[in-house]
CSV table of C-alpha atoms and ligand atoms in Angstrom, one decimal:
chain,number,residue,atom,x,y,z
A,24,UNK,CA,28.8,161.7,-78.6
A,25,UNK,CA,26.1,161.4,-81.8
A,26,UNK,CA,22.7,160.1,-81.6
A,27,UNK,CA,23.4,156.8,-82.8
A,28,UNK,CA,22.0,154.4,-80.2
A,29,UNK,CA,23.7,151.5,-78.8
A,30,UNK,CA,22.6,148.1,-78.9
A,31,UNK,CA,24.1,146.6,-75.8
A,32,UNK,CA,25.4,148.9,-72.3
A,33,UNK,CA,28.2,147.2,-69.6
A,34,UNK,CA,28.9,148.7,-66.6
A,35,UNK,CA,32.5,148.1,-65.3
A,36,UNK,CA,35.5,148.7,-67.7
A,37,UNK,CA,38.2,146.2,-65.8
A,38,UNK,CA,39.5,143.8,-67.9
A,39,UNK,CA,36.6,141.2,-68.3
A,40,UNK,CA,34.1,144.4,-69.0
A,41,UNK,CA,36.0,145.1,-71.9
A,42,UNK,CA,36.7,142.4,-73.4
A,43,UNK,CA,33.6,141.5,-73.2
A,44,UNK,CA,32.7,145.0,-74.8
A,45,UNK,CA,35.7,144.0,-77.6
A,46,UNK,CA,33.8,140.8,-78.2
A,47,UNK,CA,30.3,141.9,-78.7
A,48,UNK,CA,31.4,144.6,-81.1
A,49,UNK,CA,33.1,142.5,-83.0
A,50,UNK,CA,30.3,140.6,-83.5
A,51,UNK,CA,28.6,143.8,-85.3
A,52,UNK,CA,26.3,145.4,-82.0
A,53,UNK,CA,27.3,148.0,-81.2
A,54,UNK,CA,27.8,149.1,-77.2
A,55,UNK,CA,28.0,151.3,-74.6
A,56,UNK,CA,30.2,151.3,-71.7
A,57,UNK,CA,30.1,152.9,-68.4
A,58,UNK,CA,33.0,153.2,-65.4
A,59,UNK,CA,33.5,155.9,-62.7
A,60,UNK,CA,37.2,155.7,-63.5
A,61,UNK,CA,38.7,157.6,-66.4
A,62,UNK,CA,41.4,155.7,-66.9
A,63,UNK,CA,39.4,153.1,-67.8
A,64,UNK,CA,37.1,155.0,-69.7
A,65,UNK,CA,40.2,156.4,-71.9
A,66,UNK,CA,41.5,152.6,-72.3
A,67,UNK,CA,38.2,151.0,-74.0
A,68,UNK,CA,37.7,154.3,-76.0
A,69,UNK,CA,41.3,153.5,-77.5
A,70,UNK,CA,40.7,149.6,-77.7
A,71,UNK,CA,37.5,150.1,-79.1
A,72,UNK,CA,38.7,152.8,-82.1
A,73,UNK,CA,37.5,151.1,-85.5
A,74,UNK,CA,34.1,149.6,-83.5
A,75,UNK,CA,30.9,151.2,-82.8
A,76,UNK,CA,32.1,151.0,-79.2
A,77,UNK,CA,31.4,154.7,-76.6
A,78,UNK,CA,32.6,154.6,-73.0
A,79,UNK,CA,31.9,157.9,-70.2
A,80,UNK,CA,31.9,158.3,-66.6
A,81,UNK,CA,28.2,159.7,-66.5
A,82,UNK,CA,25.9,157.5,-66.2
A,83,UNK,CA,23.1,159.6,-67.3
A,84,UNK,CA,24.9,159.8,-70.9
A,85,UNK,CA,25.6,156.2,-70.4
A,86,UNK,CA,21.7,155.5,-70.1
A,87,UNK,CA,20.4,158.2,-72.8
A,88,UNK,CA,23.2,156.5,-75.2
A,89,UNK,CA,21.4,152.9,-75.3
A,90,UNK,CA,17.9,151.8,-77.4
A,91,UNK,CA,15.1,150.4,-76.0
A,92,UNK,CA,14.9,148.5,-74.5
A,93,UNK,CA,18.0,149.1,-72.4
A,94,UNK,CA,19.9,146.3,-71.8
A,95,UNK,CA,22.9,147.2,-69.8
A,96,UNK,CA,25.4,144.5,-68.5
A,97,UNK,CA,27.3,144.7,-65.0
A,98,UNK,CA,30.3,143.0,-64.6
A,99,UNK,CA,31.5,144.3,-61.2
A,100,UNK,CA,32.5,142.7,-58.2
A,101,UNK,CA,29.8,140.7,-56.4
A,102,UNK,CA,27.9,141.7,-53.4
A,103,UNK,CA,27.9,145.7,-52.4
A,104,UNK,CA,29.1,146.8,-55.3
A,105,UNK,CA,26.3,145.3,-57.3
A,106,UNK,CA,23.6,147.2,-55.2
A,107,UNK,CA,25.3,150.3,-55.3
A,108,UNK,CA,24.8,150.1,-59.1
A,109,UNK,CA,21.3,149.3,-59.4
A,110,UNK,CA,20.8,151.7,-56.9
A,111,UNK,CA,22.1,154.4,-58.7
A,112,UNK,CA,20.9,153.4,-62.4
A,113,UNK,CA,17.4,152.2,-61.6
A,114,UNK,CA,15.5,156.3,-61.3
A,115,UNK,CA,16.8,156.6,-64.8
A,116,UNK,CA,15.8,153.4,-66.2
A,117,UNK,CA,12.3,153.1,-67.9
A,118,UNK,CA,10.2,150.0,-67.8
A,119,UNK,CA,10.8,147.2,-69.6
A,120,UNK,CA,15.0,147.9,-69.2
A,121,UNK,CA,17.0,145.0,-68.3
A,122,UNK,CA,19.8,145.0,-66.2
A,123,UNK,CA,21.9,141.9,-66.3
A,124,UNK,CA,24.4,140.8,-63.3
A,125,UNK,CA,27.1,139.3,-65.1
A,126,UNK,CA,29.1,138.7,-61.7
A,127,UNK,CA,29.4,135.7,-59.2
A,128,UNK,CA,26.9,136.8,-56.9
A,129,UNK,CA,25.0,134.6,-54.2
A,130,UNK,CA,21.5,133.4,-55.7
A,131,UNK,CA,19.4,134.5,-52.9
A,132,UNK,CA,20.7,138.1,-54.2
A,133,UNK,CA,19.2,137.8,-56.9
A,134,UNK,CA,16.3,136.7,-56.1
A,135,UNK,CA,15.5,140.0,-53.9
A,136,UNK,CA,16.9,142.1,-56.6
A,137,UNK,CA,14.7,139.9,-59.2
A,138,UNK,CA,11.8,141.0,-57.4
A,139,UNK,CA,12.7,144.6,-56.5
A,140,UNK,CA,13.2,145.5,-59.9
A,141,UNK,CA,10.6,143.5,-61.4
A,142,UNK,CA,8.2,145.9,-59.2
A,143,UNK,CA,9.5,149.0,-61.2
A,144,UNK,CA,8.6,146.8,-64.5
A,145,UNK,CA,12.7,146.1,-65.2
A,146,UNK,CA,13.9,142.7,-65.7
A,147,UNK,CA,16.9,141.6,-64.1
A,148,UNK,CA,18.8,138.8,-65.0
A,149,UNK,CA,21.3,136.8,-63.0
A,150,UNK,CA,23.7,135.8,-65.5
A,151,UNK,CA,27.4,133.7,-64.8
A,152,UNK,CA,30.0,134.4,-67.5
A,153,UNK,CA,32.8,131.8,-67.3
A,154,UNK,CA,36.3,131.7,-69.0
A,155,UNK,CA,37.9,134.4,-67.7
A,156,UNK,CA,39.3,137.6,-69.6
A,157,UNK,CA,40.4,135.7,-72.6
A,158,UNK,CA,37.1,134.0,-72.3
A,159,UNK,CA,35.2,137.4,-72.1
A,160,UNK,CA,37.4,138.5,-75.1
A,161,UNK,CA,37.0,135.1,-77.4
A,162,UNK,CA,34.1,133.4,-76.2
A,163,UNK,CA,33.2,132.5,-72.8
A,164,UNK,CA,30.4,130.0,-71.8
A,165,UNK,CA,27.0,132.7,-70.2
A,166,UNK,CA,24.3,131.0,-68.0
A,167,UNK,CA,21.7,133.6,-67.4
A,168,UNK,CA,18.8,133.2,-65.6
A,169,UNK,CA,15.7,135.5,-65.6
A,170,UNK,CA,12.2,136.3,-67.4
A,171,UNK,CA,12.7,133.8,-70.2
A,172,UNK,CA,10.4,136.8,-72.8
A,173,UNK,CA,12.8,139.5,-71.7
A,174,UNK,CA,15.5,137.0,-73.0
A,175,UNK,CA,15.1,137.1,-76.5
A,176,UNK,CA,16.3,140.7,-76.0
A,177,UNK,CA,19.5,139.4,-75.1
A,178,UNK,CA,19.9,136.3,-76.7
A,179,UNK,CA,21.4,137.8,-80.4
A,180,UNK,CA,23.9,139.3,-78.8
A,181,UNK,CA,24.4,136.4,-76.2
A,182,UNK,CA,24.7,133.6,-78.8
A,183,UNK,CA,26.8,136.2,-80.7
A,184,UNK,CA,29.6,136.8,-77.9
A,185,UNK,CA,29.4,133.1,-76.8
A,186,UNK,CA,32.1,130.4,-77.1
A,187,UNK,CA,30.7,128.0,-79.8
A,188,UNK,CA,30.6,124.5,-79.9
A,189,UNK,CA,29.6,122.6,-83.0
A,190,UNK,CA,27.5,125.6,-84.1
A,191,UNK,CA,26.2,125.6,-80.4
A,192,UNK,CA,26.5,128.7,-79.1
A,193,UNK,CA,27.5,127.8,-75.4
A,194,UNK,CA,24.5,130.1,-73.6
A,195,UNK,CA,20.8,129.1,-73.0
A,196,UNK,CA,18.4,130.3,-70.8
A,197,UNK,CA,18.9,128.3,-68.1
A,198,UNK,CA,15.7,129.2,-65.7
A,199,UNK,CA,13.7,131.5,-63.8
A,200,UNK,CA,15.1,134.0,-61.3
A,201,UNK,CA,18.8,133.1,-60.0
A,202,UNK,CA,18.9,129.4,-62.0
A,203,UNK,CA,22.2,131.4,-63.9
A,204,UNK,CA,23.9,132.6,-60.6
A,205,UNK,CA,22.9,129.2,-59.4
A,206,UNK,CA,24.4,126.7,-62.3
A,207,UNK,CA,27.4,129.3,-62.3
A,208,UNK,CA,28.3,128.6,-58.3
A,209,UNK,CA,27.7,124.5,-58.8
A,210,UNK,CA,30.1,125.1,-62.4
A,211,UNK,CA,32.9,126.5,-60.1
A,212,UNK,CA,32.3,123.9,-57.2
A,213,UNK,CA,33.0,121.5,-60.1
A,214,UNK,CA,36.1,123.9,-60.7
A,215,UNK,CA,37.5,123.3,-57.3
A,216,UNK,CA,37.0,119.9,-57.3
A,217,UNK,CA,38.9,119.5,-60.8
A,218,UNK,CA,41.6,121.7,-59.9
A,219,UNK,CA,42.1,120.1,-56.2
A,220,UNK,CA,42.4,116.5,-58.3
A,221,UNK,CA,44.7,117.5,-60.6
A,222,UNK,CA,46.6,119.4,-57.7
A,223,UNK,CA,47.0,115.7,-56.1
A,224,UNK,CA,47.8,113.9,-59.3
A,225,UNK,CA,50.7,115.9,-59.7
A,226,UNK,CA,51.7,115.5,-55.8
A,227,UNK,CA,51.9,112.2,-56.4
A,228,UNK,CA,53.6,112.4,-59.5
A,229,UNK,CA,56.5,114.5,-57.6
A,230,UNK,CA,56.2,113.1,-54.1
A,231,UNK,CA,55.6,109.5,-55.3
A,232,UNK,CA,57.1,108.7,-58.9
A,233,UNK,CA,59.8,111.4,-58.3
A,234,UNK,CA,58.9,112.9,-61.6
A,235,UNK,CA,60.7,116.3,-62.3
A,236,UNK,CA,58.7,119.5,-63.8
A,237,UNK,CA,59.5,118.7,-67.9
A,238,UNK,CA,58.4,115.0,-67.1
A,239,UNK,CA,54.9,116.5,-65.1
A,240,UNK,CA,54.7,118.9,-68.1
A,241,UNK,CA,54.7,116.0,-70.8
A,242,UNK,CA,52.2,114.2,-68.8
A,243,UNK,CA,49.3,116.3,-68.8
A,244,UNK,CA,50.0,117.3,-72.4
A,245,UNK,CA,49.8,113.7,-73.3
A,246,UNK,CA,46.6,113.4,-71.4
A,247,UNK,CA,45.1,116.4,-72.6
A,248,UNK,CA,45.1,114.8,-75.9
A,249,UNK,CA,43.1,111.7,-74.6
A,250,UNK,CA,39.7,110.9,-73.3
A,251,UNK,CA,41.0,113.5,-70.1
A,252,UNK,CA,41.6,116.6,-72.6
A,253,UNK,CA,40.0,120.0,-70.6
A,254,UNK,CA,40.5,123.2,-70.4
A,255,UNK,CA,42.2,122.3,-66.8
A,256,UNK,CA,45.0,120.0,-68.0
A,257,UNK,CA,45.7,122.3,-70.7
A,258,UNK,CA,46.5,124.8,-68.6
A,259,UNK,CA,48.2,122.8,-66.1
A,260,UNK,CA,50.3,121.5,-68.8
A,261,UNK,CA,50.9,125.0,-69.9
A,262,UNK,CA,52.1,126.1,-66.1
A,263,UNK,CA,54.6,123.4,-65.9
A,264,UNK,CA,56.8,125.5,-68.9
A,265,UNK,CA,56.5,128.6,-67.4
A,266,UNK,CA,59.7,129.9,-66.7
A,267,UNK,CA,59.9,132.7,-63.3
A,268,UNK,CA,61.2,136.1,-64.2
A,269,UNK,CA,62.6,136.3,-60.9
A,270,UNK,CA,64.9,133.6,-60.4
A,271,UNK,CA,66.4,130.5,-62.3
A,272,UNK,CA,63.6,128.0,-61.1
A,273,UNK,CA,60.4,126.9,-62.7
A,274,UNK,CA,57.9,129.2,-61.5
A,275,UNK,CA,55.1,126.9,-60.0
A,276,UNK,CA,58.2,125.6,-57.5
A,277,UNK,CA,58.2,129.5,-56.6
A,278,UNK,CA,54.4,129.6,-55.9
A,279,UNK,CA,53.5,129.5,-52.1
A,280,UNK,CA,51.1,126.6,-51.3
A,281,UNK,CA,48.2,128.6,-50.0
A,282,UNK,CA,45.4,128.7,-51.4
A,283,UNK,CA,42.6,131.8,-51.9
A,284,UNK,CA,38.8,131.7,-52.4
A,285,UNK,CA,36.1,134.2,-53.3
A,286,UNK,CA,33.2,131.6,-52.2
A,287,UNK,CA,31.5,130.3,-54.6
A,288,UNK,CA,33.0,127.0,-54.0
A,289,UNK,CA,32.1,126.8,-50.3
A,290,UNK,CA,28.6,128.4,-51.2
A,291,UNK,CA,27.9,125.1,-53.4
A,292,UNK,CA,29.4,122.9,-50.7
A,293,UNK,CA,27.5,125.1,-47.9
A,294,UNK,CA,23.9,124.9,-50.3
A,295,UNK,CA,24.7,121.2,-51.3
A,296,UNK,CA,24.2,120.0,-47.2
A,297,UNK,CA,21.5,122.9,-46.9
A,298,UNK,CA,19.6,120.3,-49.9
A,299,UNK,CA,21.2,117.2,-48.3
A,300,UNK,CA,23.0,116.5,-51.3
A,301,UNK,CA,26.4,115.0,-50.8
A,302,UNK,CA,29.3,116.5,-53.2
A,303,UNK,CA,32.4,115.4,-50.8
A,304,UNK,CA,34.9,115.9,-53.9
A,305,UNK,CA,33.8,120.1,-54.0
A,306,UNK,CA,33.9,119.5,-49.6
A,307,UNK,CA,37.2,118.0,-50.1
A,308,UNK,CA,38.6,121.0,-52.7
A,309,UNK,CA,36.9,123.5,-49.7
A,310,UNK,CA,38.5,122.1,-47.1
A,311,UNK,CA,42.0,121.5,-48.6
A,312,UNK,CA,42.1,125.3,-49.4
A,313,UNK,CA,41.4,126.4,-45.7
A,314,UNK,CA,44.0,123.3,-44.6
A,315,UNK,CA,46.3,125.2,-47.3
A,316,UNK,CA,45.7,128.3,-45.7
A,317,UNK,CA,47.1,127.3,-42.8
A,318,UNK,CA,50.9,127.5,-44.0
A,319,UNK,CA,52.3,128.2,-40.3
A,320,UNK,CA,50.7,125.5,-38.5
A,321,UNK,CA,51.3,122.7,-41.4
A,322,UNK,CA,55.0,123.9,-40.8
A,323,UNK,CA,55.3,122.9,-37.1
A,324,UNK,CA,53.3,120.1,-37.5
A,325,UNK,CA,55.9,118.7,-39.9
A,326,UNK,CA,58.7,119.6,-37.8
A,327,UNK,CA,57.0,118.1,-35.1
A,328,UNK,CA,55.7,114.4,-37.0
A,329,UNK,CA,59.4,114.5,-39.3
A,330,UNK,CA,56.6,112.0,-41.4
A,331,UNK,CA,58.2,111.3,-45.4
A,332,UNK,CA,56.1,110.2,-48.2
A,333,UNK,CA,57.8,106.6,-49.5
A,334,UNK,CA,57.9,105.7,-53.2
A,335,UNK,CA,54.9,104.6,-54.9
A,336,UNK,CA,54.0,101.7,-57.2
A,337,UNK,CA,51.8,102.7,-59.5
A,338,UNK,CA,52.0,104.0,-63.5
A,339,UNK,CA,51.3,106.7,-65.1
A,340,UNK,CA,48.3,104.9,-66.7
A,341,UNK,CA,46.9,104.5,-62.9
A,342,UNK,CA,47.1,107.7,-62.4
A,343,UNK,CA,45.5,109.1,-65.7
A,344,UNK,CA,42.8,106.3,-65.0
A,345,UNK,CA,42.1,107.4,-61.7
A,346,UNK,CA,41.9,111.4,-62.3
A,347,UNK,CA,39.3,110.3,-65.2
A,348,UNK,CA,37.2,108.8,-63.1
A,349,UNK,CA,37.9,111.1,-60.4
A,350,UNK,CA,36.4,114.2,-63.3
A,351,UNK,CA,33.3,111.9,-63.7
A,352,UNK,CA,32.6,111.8,-60.0
A,353,UNK,CA,32.8,115.3,-59.5
A,354,UNK,CA,30.4,116.1,-63.2
A,355,UNK,CA,28.2,113.8,-61.0
A,356,UNK,CA,28.3,115.6,-57.8
A,357,UNK,CA,27.4,118.8,-59.4
A,358,UNK,CA,24.8,117.8,-62.2
A,359,UNK,CA,23.2,115.6,-58.8
A,360,UNK,CA,22.9,119.0,-56.7
A,361,UNK,CA,21.7,120.9,-59.5
A,362,UNK,CA,18.7,118.0,-60.4
A,363,UNK,CA,17.4,118.7,-57.4
A,364,UNK,CA,17.9,122.1,-56.7
A,365,UNK,CA,15.8,122.0,-59.9
A,366,UNK,CA,12.9,120.7,-58.4
A,367,UNK,CA,13.2,122.7,-54.8
A,368,UNK,CA,13.9,126.0,-56.1
A,369,UNK,CA,11.6,125.6,-59.2
A,370,UNK,CA,13.9,126.1,-61.5
A,371,UNK,CA,12.6,123.6,-64.5
A,372,UNK,CA,16.8,123.2,-65.4
A,373,UNK,CA,17.2,121.2,-68.4
A,374,UNK,CA,20.5,119.1,-67.6
A,375,UNK,CA,21.3,118.2,-71.5
A,376,UNK,CA,21.3,122.1,-72.2
A,377,UNK,CA,23.8,123.0,-68.6
A,378,UNK,CA,26.3,120.2,-70.2
A,379,UNK,CA,26.1,121.6,-73.8
A,380,UNK,CA,26.8,125.1,-72.6
A,381,UNK,CA,29.1,123.6,-70.3
A,382,UNK,CA,31.4,122.2,-73.7
A,383,UNK,CA,32.8,125.3,-75.2
A,384,UNK,CA,33.9,128.4,-73.1
A,385,UNK,CA,33.9,127.7,-69.5
A,386,UNK,CA,36.5,126.8,-67.3
A,387,UNK,CA,36.0,123.1,-66.9
A,388,UNK,CA,34.7,122.4,-70.8
A,389,UNK,CA,36.1,119.0,-71.4
A,390,UNK,CA,35.8,116.3,-73.7
A,391,UNK,CA,33.6,114.3,-71.5
A,392,UNK,CA,31.2,116.7,-71.0
A,393,UNK,CA,29.3,116.1,-74.9
A,394,UNK,CA,29.5,112.2,-73.2
A,395,UNK,CA,27.5,114.0,-70.2
A,396,UNK,CA,24.9,116.1,-72.6
A,397,UNK,CA,24.5,112.4,-74.2
A,398,UNK,CA,23.3,111.1,-71.3
A,399,UNK,CA,21.0,113.5,-70.4
A,400,UNK,CA,19.9,113.7,-74.0
A,401,UNK,CA,18.4,110.2,-73.7
A,402,UNK,CA,17.1,110.0,-70.6
A,403,UNK,CA,15.7,114.0,-69.6
A,404,UNK,CA,14.6,112.8,-65.9
A,405,UNK,CA,17.7,110.9,-65.4
A,406,UNK,CA,18.9,111.8,-61.5
A,407,UNK,CA,22.2,110.9,-61.4
A,408,UNK,CA,24.5,110.5,-63.9
A,409,UNK,CA,26.2,107.5,-63.0
A,410,UNK,CA,23.0,105.0,-63.4
A,411,UNK,CA,23.6,106.0,-67.6
A,412,UNK,CA,24.8,103.0,-69.0
A,413,UNK,CA,27.9,104.5,-71.1
A,414,UNK,CA,28.6,105.6,-67.1
A,415,UNK,CA,28.3,102.4,-66.0
A,416,UNK,CA,30.1,100.1,-68.0
A,417,UNK,CA,33.3,103.2,-68.3
A,418,UNK,CA,32.9,103.8,-64.0
A,419,UNK,CA,32.9,99.5,-64.1
A,420,UNK,CA,36.0,99.3,-66.1
A,421,UNK,CA,38.1,102.1,-64.5
A,422,UNK,CA,37.4,101.0,-60.6
A,423,UNK,CA,39.7,98.2,-60.0
A,424,UNK,CA,42.5,100.6,-61.0
A,425,UNK,CA,40.9,103.5,-59.1
A,426,UNK,CA,40.5,101.5,-55.9
A,427,UNK,CA,44.2,100.3,-55.9
A,428,UNK,CA,45.9,103.7,-56.7
A,429,UNK,CA,44.1,105.5,-53.9
A,430,UNK,CA,45.0,102.2,-51.6
A,431,UNK,CA,48.9,103.2,-52.2
A,432,UNK,CA,48.5,107.0,-52.4
A,433,UNK,CA,47.2,106.6,-49.0
A,434,UNK,CA,49.7,104.4,-47.9
A,435,UNK,CA,52.6,106.3,-49.4
A,436,UNK,CA,51.6,109.2,-46.7
A,437,UNK,CA,50.9,111.7,-49.8
A,438,UNK,CA,47.4,113.7,-48.9
A,439,UNK,CA,45.1,112.9,-51.4
A,440,UNK,CA,41.7,114.4,-49.8
A,441,UNK,CA,40.0,115.1,-52.7
A,442,UNK,CA,40.8,111.3,-54.7
A,443,UNK,CA,39.7,109.6,-51.4
A,444,UNK,CA,36.6,111.5,-50.9
A,445,UNK,CA,35.6,110.8,-54.4
A,446,UNK,CA,36.1,106.7,-54.4
A,447,UNK,CA,34.3,106.8,-50.6
A,448,UNK,CA,31.6,108.6,-52.5
A,449,UNK,CA,31.3,106.0,-55.1
A,450,UNK,CA,31.7,103.1,-52.8
A,451,UNK,CA,28.9,104.6,-50.8
A,452,UNK,CA,26.5,105.3,-53.6
A,453,UNK,CA,27.1,101.9,-55.3
A,454,UNK,CA,26.3,100.0,-51.7
A,455,UNK,CA,22.9,98.8,-51.5
A,456,UNK,CA,23.1,98.7,-48.0
A,457,UNK,CA,25.5,101.3,-45.5
A,458,UNK,CA,26.0,100.5,-41.9
A,459,UNK,CA,23.4,103.6,-41.0
A,460,UNK,CA,21.3,100.6,-39.1
A,461,UNK,CA,23.8,100.8,-36.5
A,462,UNK,CA,23.9,105.0,-36.2
A,463,UNK,CA,19.7,105.2,-36.3
A,464,UNK,CA,20.2,101.9,-33.4
A,465,UNK,CA,22.3,104.5,-31.9
A,466,UNK,CA,20.1,107.5,-32.2
A,467,UNK,CA,17.0,105.6,-31.0
A,468,UNK,CA,19.4,104.0,-27.7
A,469,UNK,CA,20.3,107.5,-26.5
A,470,UNK,CA,17.7,109.9,-27.7
A,471,UNK,CA,14.4,107.7,-28.9
A,472,UNK,CA,15.0,109.1,-32.1
A,473,UNK,CA,13.1,106.0,-33.4
A,474,UNK,CA,13.8,104.1,-36.6
A,475,UNK,CA,12.8,102.5,-39.6
A,476,UNK,CA,12.8,98.6,-40.3
A,477,UNK,CA,13.5,96.6,-43.7
A,478,UNK,CA,11.0,94.8,-42.8
A,479,UNK,CA,7.4,96.4,-41.9
A,480,UNK,CA,6.0,100.1,-42.6
A,481,UNK,CA,6.0,102.5,-39.5
A,482,UNK,CA,8.3,103.9,-37.2
A,483,UNK,CA,9.8,102.1,-34.3
A,484,UNK,CA,11.3,102.8,-30.9
A,485,UNK,CA,12.8,100.2,-28.3
A,486,UNK,CA,13.3,100.2,-25.0
A,487,UNK,CA,17.2,99.3,-25.4
A,488,UNK,CA,18.7,97.2,-22.8
A,489,UNK,CA,21.4,98.6,-20.6
B,504,6PG,C1,34.8,130.8,-64.7
B,504,6PG,C2,35.9,131.0,-63.2
B,504,6PG,C3,35.6,132.2,-62.2
B,504,6PG,C4,36.3,132.9,-61.4
B,504,6PG,C5,36.6,132.1,-59.6
B,504,6PG,C6,37.4,131.9,-58.9
B,504,6PG,O1,34.4,130.5,-64.1
B,504,6PG,O2,35.5,132.4,-65.4
B,504,6PG,O3,35.1,130.3,-61.8
B,504,6PG,O4,34.4,132.8,-61.6
B,504,6PG,O5,38.0,133.0,-61.9
B,504,6PG,O6,35.6,132.9,-58.9
B,504,6PG,O7,37.0,131.6,-58.3
B,504,6PG,P1,38.4,131.4,-56.8
B,504,6PG,O8,38.6,132.8,-56.7
B,504,6PG,O9,37.2,130.9,-55.3
B,504,6PG,O10,39.1,130.4,-56.7
């Protein structure tokens, strides 16, 4: 190895790691990579030929290869592997060095690591990276949280490597401690919601309208040229084009209908419950992955009940309107959660910045994000996106069609848990009065739990007549 000191270090030379290294190197930085797997180290040597890239299986050599302060990103599976790598490297590091966890770590783990490393003067960043393997190579959206001053050392590298929208990099220092991992967790919750909504819409097209794969493909492709333009709609259109290598069918028809998950959507729902913030579209998406996992039971129940979905009287345009409405609601729920989490965990999040860095590179990128950015730019204290004027006007226009469409889908018997939850979320959110007065009365009746009144201050209990 030469005596060159490298600008950036990366641990974990899987596809994501190698792609991120190549991306950083293409932007003029020298990068050193570490992995215990010799094959991966060799692959990077081949891929990085002609660039200032070094790779090794030796942690001491890796650490010595880096310029001070060392900037080391970990792209290893979340959980224990992150702790193991940190424990391994820590004795070799100096005060002021920086470790960046680029995985989907749970935010409380990030807080713990942050505090532990702080004792030794080492800066720790939990930094969500979105965009998959392709994004890592071509420009992801990066969501770092941690010490703001230390961020200045990694800022030029991240800004060069991130996706770029209108000359603005899709990365920003988001806040203290675990802010970056938290924002990425909510990003993934929204991702779950959007994916489930698209899947339900596909089911309606297929079962309810009787469209074939080519027609469904054309529809998604057309939608991607309109207000629904987004990465997820774009890849959905592409998925319907894919032929199967192993049979004559379209690949989509050969894929088992059991959804897997690594946990970030579930964490979003769990934490939203802890915060007391409703995100029912995301919850429905998580539940649907779970219901889908009950394949054997579902098949038994299908045979037992023997129901068939009836054809539907809705148009493709109605479905487009309904999906657009549901996309708005998914983002609105996620942003509402971030608004409150920012206060609860003292992240000091800037929601405009978050909308801005989600416009490119990440899985939930969509044209709609620019409209969201404008809403938060106009009012940085906006508690809920649906209270912005553009969103109020837009949602009001969409609503009658959405109500009719969701009602028809439900009547047809096609499962549409996320679409239904979304409409119910809006109906409840926009109801100044809900029947919760009765629930309060029941609580007080059977448990003396007390209630508040509309007409006077205070807490009341009634001796209810039997
Ligand atoms: C991203 C993705 C990425 C990963 C998901 C998959 O932003 O690039 O969200 O982080 O693909 O975590 O999650 P599930 O396996 O839970 O669907």
